[in-house]
PDB file of C-alpha atoms in Angstrom:
ATOM      1  CA  ARG A   1      11.459  90.603 120.851  1.00 95.00           C
ATOM      2  CA  ASN A   2      12.452  90.528 124.661  1.00 96.00           C
ATOM      3  CA  CYS A   3       8.675  90.671 126.024  1.00 97.00           C
ATOM      4  CA  LEU A   4       7.763  88.503 123.598  1.00 98.00           C
ATOM      5  CA  PHE A   5      10.644  86.018 124.013  1.00 97.00           C
ATOM      6  CA  SER A   6      10.269  86.173 127.752  1.00 98.00           C
ATOM      7  CA  LEU A   7       6.792  84.795 126.795  1.00 98.00           C
ATOM      8  CA  LYS A   8       7.814  81.932 125.437  1.00 96.00           C
ATOM      9  CA  LYS A   9       9.966  80.902 128.311  1.00 96.00           C
ATOM     10  CA  ASN A  10       6.914  80.305 129.641  1.00 97.00           C
ATOM     11  CA  ASP A  11       5.299  76.727 130.339  1.00 88.00           C
ATOM     12  CA  TYR A  12       1.855  77.307 131.065  1.00 94.00           C
ATOM     13  CA  PRO A  13      -0.234  74.526 129.451  1.00 91.00           C
ATOM     14  CA  SER A  14      -2.187  77.022 127.142  1.00 92.00           C
ATOM     15  CA  PHE A  15      -1.899  80.342 126.292  1.00 97.00           C
ATOM     16  CA  ASP A  16      -2.124  82.648 123.374  1.00 97.00           C
ATOM     17  CA  ILE A  17      -0.029  86.009 122.553  1.00 98.00           C
ATOM     18  CA  ILE A  18      -1.658  88.708 120.788  1.00 98.00           C
ATOM     19  CA  VAL A  19       0.222  91.566 119.680  1.00 98.00           C
ATOM     20  CA  VAL A  20      -2.418  94.951 118.780  1.00 98.00           C
ATOM     21  CA  ASP A  21       0.265  97.376 116.737  1.00 97.00           C
ATOM     22  CA  ASN A  22      -0.897 100.620 117.163  1.00 95.00           C
ATOM     23  CA  GLY A  23       0.200 102.156 113.785  1.00 94.00           C
ATOM     24  CA  SER A  24       4.267 101.320 114.104  1.00 94.00           C
ATOM     25  CA  SER A  25       6.667 103.214 112.134  1.00 92.00           C
ATOM     26  CA  ASP A  26       9.358 100.906 112.876  1.00 93.00           C
ATOM     27  CA  CYS A  27      10.218  96.991 111.673  1.00 92.00           C
ATOM     28  CA  SER A  28       7.872  96.118 114.693  1.00 94.00           C
ATOM     29  CA  LEU A  29       5.298  94.308 111.914  1.00 96.00           C
ATOM     30  CA  SER A  30       8.421  92.678 109.427  1.00 96.00           C
ATOM     31  CA  MET A  31       9.910  91.477 112.795  1.00 96.00           C
ATOM     32  CA  LEU A  32       6.687  89.766 114.363  1.00 97.00           C
ATOM     33  CA  LYS A  33       6.504  88.009 110.945  1.00 95.00           C
ATOM     34  CA  GLU A  34       9.713  86.733 110.631  1.00 97.00           C
ATOM     35  CA  GLN A  35      10.598  85.135 114.422  1.00 97.00           C
ATOM     36  CA  PHE A  36       7.245  84.761 115.741  1.00 97.00           C
ATOM     37  CA  PRO A  37       4.941  83.469 113.129  1.00 97.00           C
ATOM     38  CA  GLU A  38       2.543  81.942 116.416  1.00 96.00           C
ATOM     39  CA  VAL A  39       1.968  85.354 117.638  1.00 97.00           C
ATOM     40  CA  ASP A  40      -1.656  86.809 116.753  1.00 98.00           C
ATOM     41  CA  VAL A  41      -1.379  90.058 115.350  1.00 98.00           C
ATOM     42  CA  LEU A  42      -3.781  92.467 115.372  1.00 98.00           C
ATOM     43  CA  GLU A  43      -2.862  95.520 113.401  1.00 97.00           C
ATOM     44  CA  MET A  44      -4.725  99.369 113.931  1.00 96.00           C
ATOM     45  CA  GLY A  45      -2.758 101.426 110.825  1.00 95.00           C
ATOM     46  CA  TYR A  46      -2.732 104.398 113.043  1.00 95.00           C
ATOM     47  CA  ASN A  47      -2.125 105.148 116.882  1.00 94.00           C
ATOM     48  CA  SER A  48      -5.351 104.683 118.492  1.00 93.00           C
ATOM     49  CA  GLY A  49      -4.065 105.764 121.730  1.00 90.00           C
ATOM     50  CA  PHE A  50      -3.580 102.637 124.794  1.00 91.00           C
ATOM     51  CA  CYS A  51      -7.263 102.345 125.851  1.00 94.00           C
ATOM     52  CA  LYS A  52      -8.756 101.813 122.288  1.00 95.00           C
ATOM     53  CA  ALA A  53      -5.837  99.673 121.352  1.00 96.00           C
ATOM     54  CA  ASN A  54      -5.989  97.014 124.299  1.00 96.00           C
ATOM     55  CA  ASN A  55      -9.821  97.110 124.148  1.00 97.00           C
ATOM     56  CA  VAL A  56      -9.892  95.570 120.495  1.00 98.00           C
ATOM     57  CA  GLY A  57      -6.784  93.254 121.877  1.00 98.00           C
ATOM     58  CA  ILE A  58      -9.787  91.890 125.415  1.00 98.00           C
ATOM     59  CA  ARG A  59     -12.187  91.636 122.720  1.00 98.00           C
ATOM     60  CA  TYR A  60     -10.082  89.610 120.248  1.00 98.00           C
ATOM     61  CA  ALA A  61      -9.155  87.904 122.845  1.00 98.00           C
ATOM     62  CA  LEU A  62     -12.509  87.079 124.587  1.00 98.00           C
ATOM     63  CA  ASP A  63     -14.145  86.623 121.275  1.00 98.00           C
ATOM     64  CA  ASN A  64     -11.734  83.683 120.909  1.00 97.00           C
ATOM     65  CA  GLY A  65     -12.744  81.508 124.734  1.00 97.00           C
ATOM     66  CA  SER A  66     -10.328  83.064 126.823  1.00 97.00           C
ATOM     67  CA  ASP A  67     -10.764  82.693 130.294  1.00 97.00           C
ATOM     68  CA  SER A  68      -8.821  85.750 131.051  1.00 98.00           C
ATOM     69  CA  VAL A  69      -6.747  88.406 129.895  1.00 98.00           C
ATOM     70  CA  ILE A  70      -3.490  89.658 130.592  1.00 98.00           C
ATOM     71  CA  LEU A  71      -2.470  92.776 129.864  1.00 98.00           C
ATOM     72  CA  LEU A  72       1.632  93.661 129.653  1.00 97.00           C
ATOM     73  CA  ASN A  73       3.346  96.654 128.271  1.00 95.00           C
ATOM     74  CA  ASN A  74       6.003  96.063 125.162  1.00 94.00           C
ATOM     75  CA  ASP A  75       8.722  97.256 127.799  1.00 95.00           C
ATOM     76  CA  THR A  76       8.285  94.775 130.137  1.00 97.00           C
ATOM     77  CA  GLU A  77      10.179  90.923 130.102  1.00 98.00           C
ATOM     78  CA  VAL A  78       8.057  88.127 132.627  1.00 98.00           C
ATOM     79  CA  ASP A  79       9.507  85.341 134.759  1.00 97.00           C
ATOM     80  CA  HIS A  80       9.506  81.946 133.503  1.00 97.00           C
ATOM     81  CA  ASN A  81       6.871  81.076 136.012  1.00 97.00           C
ATOM     82  CA  PHE A  82       4.486  84.567 135.581  1.00 98.00           C
ATOM     83  CA  ILE A  83       1.742  82.974 133.334  1.00 98.00           C
ATOM     84  CA  LYS A  84       1.477  79.890 135.983  1.00 98.00           C
ATOM     85  CA  GLU A  85       1.609  82.642 139.064  1.00 98.00           C
ATOM     86  CA  MET A  86      -0.842  85.098 137.935  1.00 98.00           C
ATOM     87  CA  ALA A  87      -3.544  81.833 136.566  1.00 98.00           C
ATOM     88  CA  GLU A  88      -3.210  79.903 140.070  1.00 97.00           C
ATOM     89  CA  ALA A  89      -4.159  83.449 141.673  1.00 98.00           C
ATOM     90  CA  ILE A  90      -7.861  83.393 140.640  1.00 98.00           C
ATOM     91  CA  ASP A  91     -10.400  82.657 142.821  1.00 97.00           C
ATOM     92  CA  VAL A  92     -13.647  83.969 141.153  1.00 95.00           C
ATOM     93  CA  GLU A  93     -15.444  82.030 143.700  1.00 95.00           C
ATOM     94  CA  ASN A  94     -14.224  84.670 146.332  1.00 97.00           C
ATOM     95  CA  LYS A  95     -14.800  87.519 143.823  1.00 98.00           C
ATOM     96  CA  ILE A  96     -10.699  87.551 143.120  1.00 98.00           C
ATOM     97  CA  GLY A  97     -10.725  88.246 139.226  1.00 98.00           C
ATOM     98  CA  MET A  98      -8.175  90.800 139.044  1.00 98.00           C
ATOM     99  CA  ILE A  99      -4.618  90.025 139.685  1.00 98.00           C
ATOM    100  CA  ALA A 100      -1.413  92.032 140.162  1.00 98.00           C
ATOM    101  CA  ALA A 101       2.095  91.136 139.836  1.00 98.00           C
ATOM    102  CA  LYS A 102       5.051  91.703 141.203  1.00 98.00           C
ATOM    103  CA  VAL A 103       6.733  94.603 138.713  1.00 98.00           C
ATOM    104  CA  ILE A 104      10.539  95.266 139.269  1.00 98.00           C
ATOM    105  CA  PHE A 105      12.352  98.234 137.792  1.00 97.00           C
ATOM    106  CA  MET A 106      14.176  96.864 134.931  1.00 96.00           C
ATOM    107  CA  GLY A 107      17.435  99.466 135.313  1.00 94.00           C
ATOM    108  CA  ASP A 108      17.742  98.517 139.021  1.00 96.00           C
ATOM    109  CA  LYS A 109      16.763  94.950 139.534  1.00 97.00           C
ATOM    110  CA  SER A 110      17.198  95.098 143.417  1.00 97.00           C
ATOM    111  CA  LEU A 111      13.977  97.595 143.705  1.00 97.00           C
ATOM    112  CA  ILE A 112      10.625  97.260 142.815  1.00 98.00           C
ATOM    113  CA  ASP A 113       8.533  99.020 140.575  1.00 97.00           C
ATOM    114  CA  SER A 114       5.035  98.017 141.707  1.00 98.00           C
ATOM    115  CA  ALA A 115       3.333  95.547 144.398  1.00 98.00           C
ATOM    116  CA  GLY A 116       0.003  96.358 143.213  1.00 98.00           C
ATOM    117  CA  LEU A 117      -1.784 100.261 143.625  1.00 97.00           C
ATOM    118  CA  GLN A 118      -3.137 101.468 146.595  1.00 94.00           C
ATOM    119  CA  ILE A 119      -5.436 104.115 146.408  1.00 90.00           C
ATOM    120  CA  THR A 120      -4.485 108.005 148.433  1.00 86.00           C
ATOM    121  CA  PRO A 121      -6.791 110.831 149.899  1.00 85.00           C
ATOM    122  CA  ASP A 122      -6.155 113.048 146.950  1.00 83.00           C
ATOM    123  CA  GLY A 123      -7.665 109.874 144.366  1.00 82.00           C
ATOM    124  CA  LEU A 124      -4.357 109.579 143.280  1.00 81.00           C
ATOM    125  CA  ALA A 125      -2.775 105.847 142.923  1.00 84.00           C
ATOM    126  CA  LYS A 126       0.490 104.946 144.142  1.00 90.00           C
ATOM    127  CA  ASN A 127       2.592 102.173 143.486  1.00 95.00           C
ATOM    128  CA  ARG A 128       2.604 100.062 146.488  1.00 97.00           C
ATOM    129  CA  GLY A 129       6.362  99.117 147.540  1.00 97.00           C
ATOM    130  CA  LEU A 130       7.635 101.835 144.674  1.00 96.00           C
ATOM    131  CA  LEU A 131      11.486 101.987 145.343  1.00 96.00           C
ATOM    132  CA  GLU A 132      11.750  99.950 148.017  1.00 97.00           C
ATOM    133  CA  ASP A 133      13.915  96.526 148.205  1.00 98.00           C
ATOM    134  CA  ILE A 134      12.543  93.473 146.137  1.00 97.00           C
ATOM    135  CA  ASN A 135      12.473  90.925 148.954  1.00 97.00           C
ATOM    136  CA  ASN A 136       9.437  93.155 151.062  1.00 98.00           C
ATOM    137  CA  TYR A 137       6.069  92.096 149.767  1.00 98.00           C
ATOM    138  CA  ASP A 138       6.510  88.760 149.623  1.00 97.00           C
ATOM    139  CA  SER A 139       3.626  87.272 150.617  1.00 97.00           C
ATOM    140  CA  ILE A 140      -0.085  86.925 148.724  1.00 97.00           C
ATOM    141  CA  SER A 141      -2.142  90.105 150.190  1.00 97.00           C
ATOM    142  CA  GLU A 142      -5.474  92.080 148.328  1.00 97.00           C
ATOM    143  CA  VAL A 143      -4.437  95.304 146.742  1.00 98.00           C
ATOM    144  CA  PHE A 144      -6.816  97.677 145.414  1.00 97.00           C
ATOM    145  CA  CYS A 145      -5.972  96.646 141.725  1.00 98.00           C
ATOM    146  CA  PRO A 146      -3.122  96.241 139.510  1.00 98.00           C
ATOM    147  CA  ALA A 147      -0.299  98.203 137.699  1.00 96.00           C
ATOM    148  CA  GLY A 148      -0.954  98.624 133.697  1.00 92.00           C
ATOM    149  CA  ALA A 149       1.975  97.365 133.213  1.00 94.00           C
ATOM    150  CA  ALA A 150       1.125  94.128 133.803  1.00 97.00           C
ATOM    151  CA  ALA A 151      -2.365  93.158 135.246  1.00 98.00           C
ATOM    152  CA  LEU A 152      -5.021  90.087 134.882  1.00 98.00           C
ATOM    153  CA  TYR A 153      -8.644  90.362 134.772  1.00 98.00           C
ATOM    154  CA  THR A 154     -10.489  87.423 133.951  1.00 98.00           C
ATOM    155  CA  ARG A 155     -14.112  87.167 132.114  1.00 98.00           C
ATOM    156  CA  GLU A 156     -16.002  87.493 134.377  1.00 98.00           C
ATOM    157  CA  VAL A 157     -15.103  90.896 135.368  1.00 98.00           C
ATOM    158  CA  LEU A 158     -14.472  91.862 131.935  1.00 98.00           C
ATOM    159  CA  GLU A 159     -17.498  91.988 131.190  1.00 98.00           C
ATOM    160  CA  ASP A 160     -18.899  93.326 134.342  1.00 98.00           C
ATOM    161  CA  VAL A 161     -17.450  96.317 133.288  1.00 97.00           C
ATOM    162  CA  GLU A 162     -17.753  96.392 130.387  1.00 97.00           C
ATOM    163  CA  GLU A 163     -19.771  99.848 128.647  1.00 93.00           C
ATOM    164  CA  LYS A 164     -20.302 100.311 125.146  1.00 91.00           C
ATOM    165  CA  GLY A 165     -18.225  97.856 123.854  1.00 92.00           C
ATOM    166  CA  GLN A 166     -14.990  99.798 126.073  1.00 97.00           C
ATOM    167  CA  TYR A 167     -13.525  97.441 129.184  1.00 98.00           C
ATOM    168  CA  LEU A 168     -10.866 100.242 129.800  1.00 97.00           C
ATOM    169  CA  ASP A 169     -12.711 103.713 129.276  1.00 96.00           C
ATOM    170  CA  GLU A 170     -11.273 105.309 125.794  1.00 95.00           C
ATOM    171  CA  SER A 171     -12.127 108.705 127.353  1.00 92.00           C
ATOM    172  CA  PHE A 172      -8.557 108.490 129.389  1.00 90.00           C
ATOM    173  CA  GLU A 173      -6.609 107.750 126.541  1.00 83.00           C
ATOM    174  CA  TYR A 174      -2.998 106.788 128.350  1.00 78.00           C
ATOM    175  CA  TYR A 175      -2.698 106.319 132.278  1.00 81.00           C
ATOM    176  CA  PHE A 176      -5.116 106.073 135.044  1.00 88.00           C
ATOM    177  CA  GLU A 177      -7.281 103.935 132.872  1.00 94.00           C
ATOM    178  CA  GLU A 178      -6.367 100.899 135.238  1.00 95.00           C
ATOM    179  CA  LEU A 179      -7.676 102.443 138.229  1.00 94.00           C
ATOM    180  CA  ASP A 180     -10.922 103.498 136.420  1.00 95.00           C
ATOM    181  CA  LEU A 181     -10.965 100.041 135.437  1.00 97.00           C
ATOM    182  CA  GLY A 182      -9.985  98.957 138.789  1.00 97.00           C
ATOM    183  CA  TRP A 183     -12.738 101.542 140.582  1.00 95.00           C
ATOM    184  CA  ARG A 184     -15.618  99.996 138.293  1.00 96.00           C
ATOM    185  CA  ALA A 185     -14.417  96.456 139.205  1.00 98.00           C
ATOM    186  CA  ARG A 186     -14.560  97.038 142.513  1.00 97.00           C
ATOM    187  CA  LEU A 187     -17.896  98.456 142.291  1.00 94.00           C
ATOM    188  CA  CYS A 188     -19.152  95.381 140.981  1.00 97.00           C
ATOM    189  CA  GLY A 189     -17.736  93.616 144.322  1.00 98.00           C
ATOM    190  CA  TRP A 190     -14.676  92.286 142.705  1.00 98.00           C
ATOM    191  CA  ARG A 191     -11.267  92.172 144.569  1.00 98.00           C
ATOM    192  CA  CYS A 192      -7.873  92.134 143.205  1.00 98.00           C
ATOM    193  CA  ALA A 193      -4.706  89.516 144.727  1.00 98.00           C
ATOM    194  CA  TYR A 194      -1.262  90.440 144.695  1.00 98.00           C
ATOM    195  CA  SER A 195       0.841  87.738 143.385  1.00 98.00           C
ATOM    196  CA  PRO A 196       4.650  87.766 144.750  1.00 98.00           C
ATOM    197  CA  ASP A 197       6.091  85.159 142.603  1.00 98.00           C
ATOM    198  CA  ALA A 198       4.222  86.690 139.280  1.00 98.00           C
ATOM    199  CA  VAL A 199       7.697  88.744 138.343  1.00 98.00           C
ATOM    200  CA  VAL A 200       7.383  91.104 135.825  1.00 98.00           C
ATOM    201  CA  TYR A 201      10.988  93.471 134.695  1.00 98.00           C
ATOM    202  CA  HIS A 202       9.477  96.726 133.580  1.00 97.00           C
ATOM    203  CA  ILE A 203      11.410  99.832 131.457  1.00 93.00           C
ATOM    204  CA  LYS A 204       9.126 102.324 132.924  1.00 71.00           C
ATOM    205  CA  SER A 205       8.170 105.186 130.632  1.00 58.00           C
ATOM    206  CA  ALA A 206       9.835 103.659 127.567  1.00 47.00           C
ATOM    207  CA  THR A 207       7.023 105.010 125.077  1.00 51.00           C
ATOM    208  CA  SER A 208       6.081 108.470 126.483  1.00 47.00           C
ATOM    209  CA  GLY A 209       9.102 108.970 128.418  1.00 50.00           C
ATOM    210  CA  ALA A 210       9.734 109.816 132.404  1.00 53.00           C
ATOM    211  CA  TYR A 211       8.120 112.887 133.676  1.00 51.00           C
ATOM    212  CA  SER A 212       7.757 113.978 130.350  1.00 65.00           C
ATOM    213  CA  GLU A 213       5.053 117.079 129.057  1.00 75.00           C
ATOM    214  CA  PHE A 214       2.863 114.218 128.066  1.00 74.00           C
ATOM    215  CA  VAL A 215       2.572 112.015 131.157  1.00 76.00           C
ATOM    216  CA  ALA A 216       2.036 114.955 133.320  1.00 76.00           C
ATOM    217  CA  TYR A 217      -0.617 116.174 131.004  1.00 80.00           C
ATOM    218  CA  TYR A 218      -2.298 112.691 130.927  1.00 77.00           C
ATOM    219  CA  THR A 219      -2.439 112.168 134.695  1.00 80.00           C
ATOM    220  CA  ASN A 220      -3.165 114.930 136.290  1.00 80.00           C
ATOM    221  CA  ARG A 221      -6.242 115.551 133.681  1.00 84.00           C
ATOM    222  CA  ASN A 222      -7.294 111.949 134.641  1.00 84.00           C
ATOM    223  CA  ASN A 223      -6.635 112.275 138.151  1.00 86.00           C
ATOM    224  CA  TYR A 224      -9.553 114.897 138.137  1.00 87.00           C
ATOM    225  CA  TYR A 225     -11.742 112.362 135.318  1.00 88.00           C
ATOM    226  CA  ASN A 226     -11.441 109.738 137.823  1.00 91.00           C
ATOM    227  CA  ILE A 227     -12.327 111.030 141.275  1.00 91.00           C
ATOM    228  CA  ILE A 228     -15.236 113.081 139.350  1.00 91.00           C
ATOM    229  CA  LYS A 229     -16.081 109.685 137.835  1.00 92.00           C
ATOM    230  CA  ASN A 230     -16.366 106.921 140.183  1.00 90.00           C
ATOM    231  CA  TYR A 231     -16.238 108.460 143.531  1.00 88.00           C
ATOM    232  CA  PRO A 232     -19.362 109.351 145.734  1.00 87.00           C
ATOM    233  CA  PHE A 233     -20.222 113.093 146.007  1.00 87.00           C
ATOM    234  CA  LEU A 234     -18.598 113.877 149.609  1.00 89.00           C
ATOM    235  CA  ASN A 235     -15.482 111.570 148.893  1.00 88.00           C
ATOM    236  CA  ALA A 236     -15.240 113.195 145.104  1.00 87.00           C
ATOM    237  CA  VAL A 237     -15.173 116.725 146.963  1.00 90.00           C
ATOM    238  CA  LYS A 238     -12.653 115.770 149.804  1.00 89.00           C
ATOM    239  CA  ALA A 239     -10.332 114.495 147.445  1.00 85.00           C
ATOM    240  CA  LEU A 240     -10.131 116.915 144.936  1.00 85.00           C
ATOM    241  CA  ILE A 241      -9.662 119.603 147.496  1.00 88.00           C
ATOM    242  CA  LEU A 242      -6.652 117.429 148.757  1.00 86.00           C
ATOM    243  CA  ALA A 243      -5.675 117.361 145.252  1.00 81.00           C
ATOM    244  CA  PHE A 244      -5.860 121.039 144.722  1.00 81.00           C
ATOM    245  CA  LEU A 245      -3.443 121.374 147.640  1.00 82.00           C
ATOM    246  CA  ARG A 246      -1.033 118.875 146.288  1.00 74.00           C
ATOM    247  CA  TYR A 247      -0.508 120.782 143.353  1.00 72.00           C
ATOM    248  CA  LEU A 248      -0.248 124.167 145.153  1.00 77.00           C
ATOM    249  CA  PHE A 249       2.131 122.615 147.211  1.00 74.00           C
ATOM    250  CA  LEU A 250       3.885 121.547 144.078  1.00 67.00           C
ATOM    251  CA  SER A 251       3.759 124.659 142.213  1.00 68.00           C
ATOM    252  CA  PHE A 252       5.874 126.817 144.837  1.00 67.00           C
ATOM    253  CA  GLY A 253       8.453 123.710 144.977  1.00 63.00           C
ATOM    254  CA  ILE A 254       9.409 124.305 141.627  1.00 62.00           C
ATOM    255  CA  ILE A 255       8.893 128.093 141.993  1.00 70.00           C
ATOM    256  CA  LEU A 256      11.653 127.586 144.604  1.00 67.00           C
ATOM    257  CA  LYS A 257      13.454 124.904 142.935  1.00 58.00           C
ATOM    258  CA  LYS A 258      13.038 121.964 145.371  1.00 55.00           C
ATOM    259  CA  GLY A 259      11.759 118.462 145.061  1.00 47.00           C
ATOM    260  CA  ALA A 260      13.663 117.564 142.121  1.00 42.00           C
ATOM    261  CA  GLY A 261      14.482 113.665 141.940  1.00 41.00           C
ATOM    262  CA  ASP A 262      16.265 111.223 140.553  1.00 44.00           C
ATOM    263  CA  LYS A 263      14.658 108.703 138.017  1.00 46.00           C
ATOM    264  CA  ILE A 264      14.926 105.131 137.591  1.00 47.00           C
ATOM    265  CA  ASN A 265      14.273 102.997 134.329  1.00 46.00           C
TER     266      ASN A 265
END
């Protein structure tokens, strides 16, 4: 509800809101019909997974004439200029067809969650600016790709990365799917701009739970999958070795009961 209310406060001249309902078992559908009758609701009827549901939404948007699509998690709230700032950062002539927002922690609005994704040598995607002051990263810059909580893709990017009717690779199911899409877009020659004035507040892991077994399984599995799928051979070998060493280091940390940190929602 809060996410949709925040979108309605945006005064961008023309945009449509599409909600893909992944078989919710609460009052979400009745709330949507009663409070947001103007929203297009696509009912999956079951939990199809993050990637498939987003693909259904993307296809619906493109089939209905959208020039760009913003993917937005339901545990977010956006600033009143969010859509305008995201749209104005597009520059198709210079191959900028992905836009990253400034994502801020809902639980502590003085800290950044993500200012776009960076690639680490072991193949992981790192949230640029994570836990840094919100006054940092206040200028437009190029990043590898957007974080999945709030990401804009132009029609041209989505058409270029489409594989067998999929935009997000549904074999990823959850997590790192935006990194995979970013890799495929990059390999097609597309770039990503970070828009510091496109502000989003994110609860973070509101659905899956922070540091849960669910998160651990999919992030680790998909890290390897992304490396094998998208990296050139020698880079893949290096990344896989570094990833193995990282897990070895983490294992020792668990055994020695070191490295535990706090979480911020």
